[in-house]
């Protein structure tokens, strides 16, 4: 998992989010961690790097996650946005069965059962 030659890229906030998602992936997918924030320079680099890829954004359901999502939406309007239930607040705290449903709804192959 996390192979750089994948045509799909998932952007998450942190390493714990990446570890959690990696547990349930059933396809090669590059996962990029923003570490909660992203500089304009890095964002511009990402826009260029990811121009020909399917980009998915999965961030926390809190104020900082929504701020990051808005910034990414502005710069990557064609990205697919995946949302966890607000009750879990953080991707890392969401149960695996919930993340499985969220990723599957976004057309990302996941392990079931």
CSV table of N, CA, C and O in Angstrom, one decimal:
chain,number,residue,atom,x,y,z
A,1,UNK,N,0.8,-1.2,0.0
A,1,UNK,CA,0.0,0.0,0.0
A,1,UNK,C,0.9,1.3,0.0
A,1,UNK,O,2.0,1.2,0.4
A,2,UNK,N,0.3,2.4,-0.4
A,2,UNK,CA,1.1,3.6,-0.5
A,2,UNK,C,2.1,3.7,-1.6
A,2,UNK,O,3.1,4.4,-1.5
A,3,UNK,N,1.9,2.9,-2.6
A,3,UNK,CA,2.8,2.9,-3.8
A,3,UNK,C,2.7,4.2,-4.6
A,3,UNK,O,1.6,4.6,-5.0
A,4,UNK,N,3.8,4.8,-4.8
A,4,UNK,CA,3.9,6.1,-5.5
A,4,UNK,C,3.4,6.1,-6.9
A,4,UNK,O,3.1,7.1,-7.5
A,5,UNK,N,3.4,4.9,-7.6
A,5,UNK,CA,3.0,4.8,-9.0
A,5,UNK,C,1.5,4.6,-9.1
A,5,UNK,O,1.0,4.4,-10.2
A,6,UNK,N,0.7,4.7,-8.0
A,6,UNK,CA,-0.7,4.5,-8.1
A,6,UNK,C,-1.4,5.8,-8.8
A,6,UNK,O,-0.8,6.9,-8.7
A,7,UNK,N,-2.5,5.5,-9.4
A,7,UNK,CA,-3.2,6.7,-10.0
A,7,UNK,C,-4.2,7.3,-9.0
A,7,UNK,O,-4.8,8.3,-9.3
A,8,UNK,N,-4.3,6.7,-7.8
A,8,UNK,CA,-5.2,7.3,-6.8
A,8,UNK,C,-4.3,7.8,-5.7
A,8,UNK,O,-3.3,7.2,-5.3
A,9,UNK,N,-4.7,8.9,-5.1
A,9,UNK,CA,-4.0,9.6,-4.0
A,9,UNK,C,-5.0,9.9,-3.0
A,9,UNK,O,-6.1,10.6,-3.3
A,10,UNK,N,-4.7,9.6,-1.7
A,10,UNK,CA,-5.6,10.0,-0.6
A,10,UNK,C,-4.8,11.0,0.3
A,10,UNK,O,-3.7,10.7,0.7
A,11,UNK,N,-5.4,12.1,0.5
A,11,UNK,CA,-4.8,13.1,1.4
A,11,UNK,C,-5.5,13.1,2.7
A,11,UNK,O,-6.7,13.2,2.8
A,12,UNK,N,-4.6,12.9,3.8
A,12,UNK,CA,-5.1,12.8,5.2
A,12,UNK,C,-4.3,13.8,6.0
A,12,UNK,O,-3.3,14.4,5.5
A,13,UNK,N,-4.7,14.1,7.2
A,13,UNK,CA,-4.0,15.1,8.0
A,13,UNK,C,-2.8,14.5,8.7
A,13,UNK,O,-1.7,15.2,8.6
A,14,UNK,N,-2.8,13.3,9.3
A,14,UNK,CA,-1.7,12.9,10.0
A,14,UNK,C,-1.3,11.4,9.8
A,14,UNK,O,-2.0,10.7,9.2
A,15,UNK,N,-0.2,11.1,10.4
A,15,UNK,CA,0.4,9.7,10.3
A,15,UNK,C,-0.6,8.7,10.9
A,15,UNK,O,-0.7,7.6,10.4
A,16,UNK,N,-1.2,9.1,12.0
A,16,UNK,CA,-2.2,8.1,12.6
A,16,UNK,C,-3.3,7.8,11.7
A,16,UNK,O,-3.8,6.7,11.7
A,17,UNK,N,-3.8,8.9,11.0
A,17,UNK,CA,-4.9,8.7,10.0
A,17,UNK,C,-4.4,7.7,8.9
A,17,UNK,O,-5.1,6.8,8.5
A,18,UNK,N,-3.2,7.9,8.5
A,18,UNK,CA,-2.6,7.1,7.4
A,18,UNK,C,-2.5,5.6,7.9
A,18,UNK,O,-2.9,4.7,7.1
A,19,UNK,N,-2.0,5.4,9.1
A,19,UNK,CA,-1.9,4.0,9.6
A,19,UNK,C,-3.3,3.4,9.7
A,19,UNK,O,-3.5,2.2,9.4
A,20,UNK,N,-4.3,4.1,10.1
A,20,UNK,CA,-5.6,3.6,10.3
A,20,UNK,C,-6.2,3.2,9.0
A,20,UNK,O,-6.7,2.1,8.8
A,21,UNK,N,-6.1,4.0,8.0
A,21,UNK,CA,-6.7,3.8,6.6
A,21,UNK,C,-5.9,2.6,6.0
A,21,UNK,O,-6.5,1.8,5.3
A,22,UNK,N,-4.6,2.6,6.1
A,22,UNK,CA,-3.8,1.5,5.5
A,22,UNK,C,-4.3,0.1,6.0
A,22,UNK,O,-4.2,-0.8,5.2
A,23,UNK,N,-4.8,0.0,7.2
A,23,UNK,CA,-5.3,-1.3,7.7
A,23,UNK,C,-6.4,-1.9,6.8
A,23,UNK,O,-6.6,-3.1,6.8
A,24,UNK,N,-7.2,-1.0,6.2
A,24,UNK,CA,-8.4,-1.5,5.5
A,24,UNK,C,-8.3,-1.4,4.0
A,24,UNK,O,-9.2,-1.8,3.3
A,25,UNK,N,-7.2,-0.8,3.4
A,25,UNK,CA,-7.1,-0.7,2.0
A,25,UNK,C,-6.9,-2.0,1.3
A,25,UNK,O,-6.2,-2.9,1.8
A,26,UNK,N,-7.5,-2.2,0.2
A,26,UNK,CA,-7.3,-3.4,-0.6
A,26,UNK,C,-6.9,-3.1,-2.1
A,26,UNK,O,-7.2,-3.8,-3.0
A,27,UNK,N,-6.2,-1.9,-2.2
A,27,UNK,CA,-5.6,-1.5,-3.5
A,27,UNK,C,-4.5,-0.6,-3.2
A,27,UNK,O,-4.3,-0.1,-2.1
A,28,UNK,N,-3.6,-0.5,-4.2
A,28,UNK,CA,-2.4,0.4,-4.0
A,28,UNK,C,-2.9,1.8,-4.2
A,28,UNK,O,-3.6,2.2,-5.1
A,29,UNK,N,-2.5,2.6,-3.2
A,29,UNK,CA,-2.9,4.0,-3.1
A,29,UNK,C,-1.8,4.8,-2.4
A,29,UNK,O,-1.3,4.4,-1.4
A,30,UNK,N,-1.5,5.9,-3.0
A,30,UNK,CA,-0.5,6.8,-2.4
A,30,UNK,C,-1.3,7.6,-1.3
A,30,UNK,O,-2.4,8.1,-1.6
A,31,UNK,N,-0.7,7.7,-0.1
A,31,UNK,CA,-1.3,8.5,1.0
A,31,UNK,C,-0.4,9.6,1.3
A,31,UNK,O,0.8,9.3,1.7
A,32,UNK,N,-0.9,10.8,1.3
A,32,UNK,CA,-0.1,12.0,1.6
A,32,UNK,C,-0.6,12.6,2.9
A,32,UNK,O,-1.8,12.8,3.1
A,33,UNK,N,0.3,12.8,3.9
A,33,UNK,CA,-0.1,13.4,5.1
A,33,UNK,C,0.3,14.9,5.1
A,33,UNK,O,1.4,15.3,4.7
A,34,UNK,N,-0.7,15.7,5.5
A,34,UNK,CA,-0.4,17.2,5.5
A,34,UNK,C,0.1,17.6,6.9
A,34,UNK,O,0.5,18.8,7.0
A,35,UNK,N,0.0,16.7,7.8
A,35,UNK,CA,0.3,17.1,9.2
A,35,UNK,C,-0.5,18.2,9.8
A,35,UNK,O,-0.1,19.1,10.5
A,36,UNK,N,-1.8,18.2,9.3
A,36,UNK,CA,-2.7,19.2,9.8
A,36,UNK,C,-2.8,20.5,9.1
A,36,UNK,O,-3.8,21.2,9.1
A,37,UNK,N,-1.6,20.9,8.6
A,37,UNK,CA,-1.6,22.2,7.9
A,37,UNK,C,-0.8,22.0,6.6
A,37,UNK,O,-0.1,21.0,6.4
A,38,UNK,N,-0.8,22.9,5.7
A,38,UNK,CA,-0.1,22.8,4.5
A,38,UNK,C,0.3,24.2,4.0
A,38,UNK,O,-0.5,25.1,4.0
A,39,UNK,N,1.6,24.4,3.7
A,39,UNK,CA,2.0,25.7,3.2
A,39,UNK,C,1.5,25.9,1.8
A,39,UNK,O,1.3,25.0,1.0
A,40,UNK,N,1.5,27.2,1.4
A,40,UNK,CA,1.1,27.5,0.0
A,40,UNK,C,2.1,26.9,-1.0
A,40,UNK,O,1.7,26.4,-2.0
A,41,UNK,N,3.4,26.9,-0.7
A,41,UNK,CA,4.4,26.4,-1.5
A,41,UNK,C,4.1,24.9,-1.7
A,41,UNK,O,4.1,24.4,-2.9
A,42,UNK,N,3.9,24.1,-0.6
A,42,UNK,CA,3.7,22.7,-0.7
A,42,UNK,C,2.4,22.4,-1.4
A,42,UNK,O,2.3,21.5,-2.2
A,43,UNK,N,1.4,23.2,-1.2
A,43,UNK,CA,0.1,23.0,-1.9
A,43,UNK,C,0.2,23.2,-3.4
A,43,UNK,O,-0.3,22.4,-4.1
A,44,UNK,N,1.0,24.2,-3.8
A,44,UNK,CA,1.2,24.4,-5.2
A,44,UNK,C,2.0,23.2,-5.8
A,44,UNK,O,1.7,22.8,-6.9
A,45,UNK,N,2.9,22.7,-5.1
A,45,UNK,CA,3.7,21.5,-5.5
A,45,UNK,C,2.7,20.3,-5.7
A,45,UNK,O,2.8,19.6,-6.7
A,46,UNK,N,1.8,20.1,-4.7
A,46,UNK,CA,0.9,19.0,-4.8
A,46,UNK,C,-0.1,19.2,-6.0
A,46,UNK,O,-0.3,18.2,-6.6
A,47,UNK,N,-0.5,20.4,-6.2
A,47,UNK,CA,-1.4,20.6,-7.3
A,47,UNK,C,-0.8,20.1,-8.6
A,47,UNK,O,-1.4,19.5,-9.5
A,48,UNK,N,0.5,20.5,-8.8
A,48,UNK,CA,1.2,20.1,-10.0
A,48,UNK,C,1.5,18.6,-10.0
A,48,UNK,O,1.3,17.9,-11.1
A,49,UNK,N,1.9,18.0,-8.9
A,49,UNK,CA,2.2,16.6,-8.8
A,49,UNK,C,1.0,15.7,-9.1
A,49,UNK,O,1.1,14.6,-9.6
A,50,UNK,N,-0.1,16.2,-8.6
A,50,UNK,CA,-1.3,15.3,-8.6
A,50,UNK,C,-2.3,15.7,-9.8
A,50,UNK,O,-3.4,15.1,-9.8
A,51,UNK,N,-1.9,16.5,-10.7
A,51,UNK,CA,-2.8,17.0,-11.8
A,51,UNK,C,-3.4,15.8,-12.6
A,51,UNK,O,-4.6,15.9,-13.0
A,52,UNK,N,-2.7,14.7,-12.8
A,52,UNK,CA,-3.2,13.6,-13.6
A,52,UNK,C,-3.7,12.4,-12.8
A,52,UNK,O,-3.8,11.3,-13.3
A,53,UNK,N,-3.9,12.6,-11.5
A,53,UNK,CA,-4.3,11.5,-10.6
A,53,UNK,C,-5.7,11.8,-10.0
A,53,UNK,O,-6.2,12.9,-10.0
A,54,UNK,N,-6.3,10.7,-9.5
A,54,UNK,CA,-7.6,10.8,-8.8
A,54,UNK,C,-7.3,11.1,-7.4
A,54,UNK,O,-6.7,10.3,-6.7
A,55,UNK,N,-7.7,12.3,-6.9
A,55,UNK,CA,-7.4,12.7,-5.6
A,55,UNK,C,-8.6,12.6,-4.7
A,55,UNK,O,-9.7,13.0,-5.0
A,56,UNK,N,-8.4,12.0,-3.5
A,56,UNK,CA,-9.4,11.9,-2.5
A,56,UNK,C,-8.9,12.6,-1.2
A,56,UNK,O,-7.8,12.5,-0.9
A,57,UNK,N,-9.8,13.3,-0.6
A,57,UNK,CA,-9.5,14.0,0.6
A,57,UNK,C,-10.3,13.5,1.8
A,57,UNK,O,-11.6,13.5,1.7
A,58,UNK,N,-9.6,13.1,2.8
A,58,UNK,CA,-10.3,12.5,4.0
A,58,UNK,C,-9.6,13.2,5.2
A,58,UNK,O,-8.5,12.9,5.6
A,59,UNK,N,-10.3,14.2,5.8
A,59,UNK,CA,-9.7,14.9,6.9
A,59,UNK,C,-10.7,14.9,8.1
A,59,UNK,O,-11.8,14.4,8.0
A,60,UNK,N,-10.2,15.3,9.2
A,60,UNK,CA,-11.0,15.2,10.5
A,60,UNK,C,-12.3,16.1,10.4
A,60,UNK,O,-12.3,17.1,9.6
A,61,UNK,N,-13.3,15.7,11.1
A,61,UNK,CA,-14.5,16.5,11.2
A,61,UNK,C,-14.5,17.5,12.3
A,61,UNK,O,-15.3,17.5,13.2
A,62,UNK,N,-13.5,18.4,12.2
A,62,UNK,CA,-13.3,19.4,13.2
A,62,UNK,C,-12.9,20.7,12.5
A,62,UNK,O,-12.8,20.7,11.3
A,63,UNK,N,-12.7,21.7,13.3
A,63,UNK,CA,-12.4,23.1,12.7
A,63,UNK,C,-11.2,23.1,11.8
A,63,UNK,O,-11.2,23.6,10.7
A,64,UNK,N,-10.1,22.5,12.3
A,64,UNK,CA,-8.8,22.5,11.5
A,64,UNK,C,-9.0,21.6,10.3
A,64,UNK,O,-8.5,21.9,9.2
A,65,UNK,N,-9.7,20.5,10.4
A,65,UNK,CA,-9.9,19.6,9.2
A,65,UNK,C,-10.8,20.3,8.2
A,65,UNK,O,-10.5,20.2,7.0
A,66,UNK,N,-11.8,21.0,8.6
A,66,UNK,CA,-12.6,21.8,7.6
A,66,UNK,C,-11.9,22.9,7.0
A,66,UNK,O,-12.0,23.2,5.8
A,67,UNK,N,-11.0,23.6,7.7
A,67,UNK,CA,-10.2,24.7,7.2
A,67,UNK,C,-9.2,24.1,6.1
A,67,UNK,O,-9.1,24.7,5.0
A,68,UNK,N,-8.6,22.9,6.4
A,68,UNK,CA,-7.8,22.3,5.4
A,68,UNK,C,-8.6,21.8,4.2
A,68,UNK,O,-8.1,22.0,3.1
A,69,UNK,N,-9.7,21.3,4.4
A,69,UNK,CA,-10.6,20.8,3.3
A,69,UNK,C,-10.9,22.0,2.4
A,69,UNK,O,-10.9,21.9,1.2
A,70,UNK,N,-11.3,23.1,2.9
A,70,UNK,CA,-11.6,24.3,2.1
A,70,UNK,C,-10.4,24.8,1.3
A,70,UNK,O,-10.6,25.1,0.1
A,71,UNK,N,-9.2,24.8,1.9
A,71,UNK,CA,-8.0,25.2,1.2
A,71,UNK,C,-7.8,24.2,0.0
A,71,UNK,O,-7.5,24.6,-1.1
A,72,UNK,N,-7.9,22.9,0.3
A,72,UNK,CA,-7.7,21.9,-0.8
A,72,UNK,C,-8.7,21.9,-1.8
A,72,UNK,O,-8.4,21.8,-3.0
A,73,UNK,N,-10.0,22.2,-1.5
A,73,UNK,CA,-11.1,22.3,-2.4
A,73,UNK,C,-10.8,23.5,-3.4
A,73,UNK,O,-11.0,23.4,-4.6
A,74,UNK,N,-10.3,24.6,-2.8
A,74,UNK,CA,-10.0,25.8,-3.7
A,74,UNK,C,-8.9,25.4,-4.7
A,74,UNK,O,-9.0,25.9,-5.9
A,75,UNK,N,-7.9,24.7,-4.3
A,75,UNK,CA,-6.8,24.4,-5.2
A,75,UNK,C,-7.0,23.2,-6.0
A,75,UNK,O,-6.3,23.0,-7.1
A,76,UNK,N,-7.8,22.3,-5.6
A,76,UNK,CA,-8.0,21.0,-6.3
A,76,UNK,C,-9.5,20.7,-6.4
A,76,UNK,O,-10.1,19.9,-5.7
A,77,UNK,N,-10.2,21.5,-7.2
A,77,UNK,CA,-11.7,21.4,-7.3
A,77,UNK,C,-12.2,20.1,-7.8
A,77,UNK,O,-13.4,19.8,-7.6
A,78,UNK,N,-11.4,19.3,-8.5
A,78,UNK,CA,-11.8,18.0,-9.0
A,78,UNK,C,-11.6,16.9,-8.0
A,78,UNK,O,-11.9,15.7,-8.3
A,79,UNK,N,-11.0,17.1,-6.8
A,79,UNK,CA,-10.8,16.1,-5.9
A,79,UNK,C,-12.1,15.6,-5.3
A,79,UNK,O,-13.1,16.3,-5.2
A,80,UNK,N,-12.1,14.3,-4.9
A,80,UNK,CA,-13.3,13.7,-4.3
A,80,UNK,C,-13.2,13.9,-2.8
A,80,UNK,O,-12.1,13.6,-2.2
A,81,UNK,N,-14.2,14.4,-2.1
A,81,UNK,CA,-14.2,14.6,-0.7
A,81,UNK,C,-14.9,13.5,0.0
A,81,UNK,O,-16.1,13.2,-0.3
A,82,UNK,N,-14.2,12.9,1.0
A,82,UNK,CA,-14.8,11.8,1.8
A,82,UNK,C,-15.0,12.3,3.2
A,82,UNK,O,-14.1,13.1,3.7
A,83,UNK,N,-16.1,12.0,3.8
A,83,UNK,CA,-16.4,12.6,5.1
A,83,UNK,C,-16.7,11.5,6.2
A,83,UNK,O,-17.5,10.6,5.9
A,84,UNK,N,-16.0,11.6,7.3
A,84,UNK,CA,-16.4,10.7,8.4
A,84,UNK,C,-17.6,11.4,9.2
A,84,UNK,O,-17.8,12.6,9.1
A,85,UNK,N,-18.3,10.6,9.9
A,85,UNK,CA,-19.4,11.1,10.7
A,85,UNK,C,-18.8,12.0,11.8
A,85,UNK,O,-17.8,11.7,12.4
A,86,UNK,N,-19.5,13.2,12.0
A,86,UNK,CA,-19.0,14.2,12.9
A,86,UNK,C,-18.9,13.6,14.3
A,86,UNK,O,-18.1,14.2,15.1
A,87,UNK,N,-19.6,12.6,14.7
A,87,UNK,CA,-19.6,12.0,16.0
A,87,UNK,C,-18.2,11.5,16.4
A,87,UNK,O,-17.8,11.5,17.5
A,88,UNK,N,-17.4,11.1,15.4
A,88,UNK,CA,-16.1,10.5,15.6
A,88,UNK,C,-15.0,11.6,15.6
A,88,UNK,O,-13.9,11.4,16.1
A,89,UNK,N,-15.3,12.8,15.1
A,89,UNK,CA,-14.4,13.9,15.0
A,89,UNK,C,-13.1,13.7,14.3
A,89,UNK,O,-12.8,14.5,13.4
A,90,UNK,N,-12.4,12.7,14.6
A,90,UNK,CA,-11.1,12.5,14.0
A,90,UNK,C,-11.0,11.2,13.2
A,90,UNK,O,-11.6,10.2,13.7
A,91,UNK,N,-10.4,11.2,12.1
A,91,UNK,CA,-10.2,10.0,11.3
A,91,UNK,C,-9.6,8.8,12.1
A,91,UNK,O,-10.1,7.7,12.1
A,92,UNK,N,-8.6,9.2,12.9
A,92,UNK,CA,-7.9,8.1,13.7
A,92,UNK,C,-8.8,7.5,14.7
A,92,UNK,O,-8.6,6.4,15.2
A,93,UNK,N,-9.9,8.2,15.1
A,93,UNK,CA,-10.8,7.7,16.2
A,93,UNK,C,-12.0,7.0,15.6
A,93,UNK,O,-12.8,6.4,16.3
A,94,UNK,N,-12.2,7.1,14.3
A,94,UNK,CA,-13.4,6.5,13.7
A,94,UNK,C,-13.2,4.9,13.6
A,94,UNK,O,-12.0,4.5,13.4
A,95,UNK,N,-14.2,4.2,13.9
A,95,UNK,CA,-14.1,2.7,13.9
A,95,UNK,C,-13.8,2.2,12.4
A,95,UNK,O,-14.2,2.9,11.5
A,96,UNK,N,-13.0,1.1,12.4
A,96,UNK,CA,-12.7,0.6,11.0
A,96,UNK,C,-13.9,0.4,10.1
A,96,UNK,O,-13.8,0.6,8.9
A,97,UNK,N,-15.0,-0.2,10.7
A,97,UNK,CA,-16.1,-0.4,9.9
A,97,UNK,C,-16.7,0.8,9.3
A,97,UNK,O,-17.2,0.9,8.1
A,98,UNK,N,-16.6,2.0,10.0
A,98,UNK,CA,-17.1,3.2,9.5
A,98,UNK,C,-16.2,3.7,8.4
A,98,UNK,O,-16.6,4.1,7.3
A,99,UNK,N,-14.9,3.7,8.6
A,99,UNK,CA,-13.9,4.1,7.6
A,99,UNK,C,-14.0,3.2,6.3
A,99,UNK,O,-13.9,3.7,5.2
A,100,UNK,N,-14.3,1.9,6.5
A,100,UNK,CA,-14.5,1.0,5.4
A,100,UNK,C,-15.6,1.5,4.5
A,100,UNK,O,-15.5,1.6,3.3
A,101,UNK,N,-16.7,1.8,5.2
A,101,UNK,CA,-17.9,2.3,4.4
A,101,UNK,C,-17.6,3.6,3.7
A,101,UNK,O,-18.0,3.8,2.6
A,102,UNK,N,-16.9,4.6,4.4
A,102,UNK,CA,-16.6,5.9,3.8
A,102,UNK,C,-15.7,5.7,2.6
A,102,UNK,O,-16.0,6.3,1.5
A,103,UNK,N,-14.7,4.9,2.7
A,103,UNK,CA,-13.8,4.7,1.6
A,103,UNK,C,-14.5,4.0,0.4
A,103,UNK,O,-14.3,4.3,-0.7
A,104,UNK,N,-15.2,2.9,0.8
A,104,UNK,CA,-15.9,2.2,-0.3
A,104,UNK,C,-16.9,3.1,-1.0
A,104,UNK,O,-17.1,3.0,-2.3
A,105,UNK,N,-17.6,4.0,-0.3
A,105,UNK,CA,-18.5,4.9,-1.0
A,105,UNK,C,-17.8,5.8,-2.0
A,105,UNK,O,-18.4,6.3,-2.9
A,106,UNK,N,-16.5,6.0,-1.7
A,106,UNK,CA,-15.7,6.9,-2.6
A,106,UNK,C,-15.0,6.1,-3.7
A,106,UNK,O,-14.1,6.6,-4.4
A,107,UNK,N,-15.4,4.8,-3.9
A,107,UNK,CA,-14.9,3.9,-4.9
A,107,UNK,C,-13.4,3.6,-4.7
A,107,UNK,O,-12.7,3.3,-5.6
A,108,UNK,N,-13.0,3.5,-3.4
A,108,UNK,CA,-11.7,2.9,-3.0
A,108,UNK,C,-11.9,1.5,-2.5
A,108,UNK,O,-12.8,1.3,-1.7
A,109,UNK,N,-11.1,0.6,-3.1
A,109,UNK,CA,-11.2,-0.8,-2.7
A,109,UNK,C,-10.7,-1.0,-1.3
A,109,UNK,O,-9.6,-0.7,-0.9
A,110,UNK,N,-11.6,-1.7,-0.5
A,110,UNK,CA,-11.3,-1.9,0.9
A,110,UNK,C,-11.5,-3.4,1.3
A,110,UNK,O,-12.3,-4.1,0.6
A,111,UNK,N,-10.9,-3.8,2.3
A,111,UNK,CA,-11.1,-5.2,2.8
A,111,UNK,C,-12.4,-5.2,3.6
A,111,UNK,O,-12.7,-4.3,4.4
A,112,UNK,N,-13.2,-6.2,3.4
A,112,UNK,CA,-14.4,-6.4,4.1
A,112,UNK,C,-14.3,-7.6,5.0
A,112,UNK,O,-13.8,-8.6,4.7
A,113,UNK,N,-15.0,-7.4,6.2
A,113,UNK,CA,-15.1,-8.6,7.1
A,113,UNK,C,-13.8,-9.1,7.6
A,113,UNK,O,-13.5,-10.0,8.1
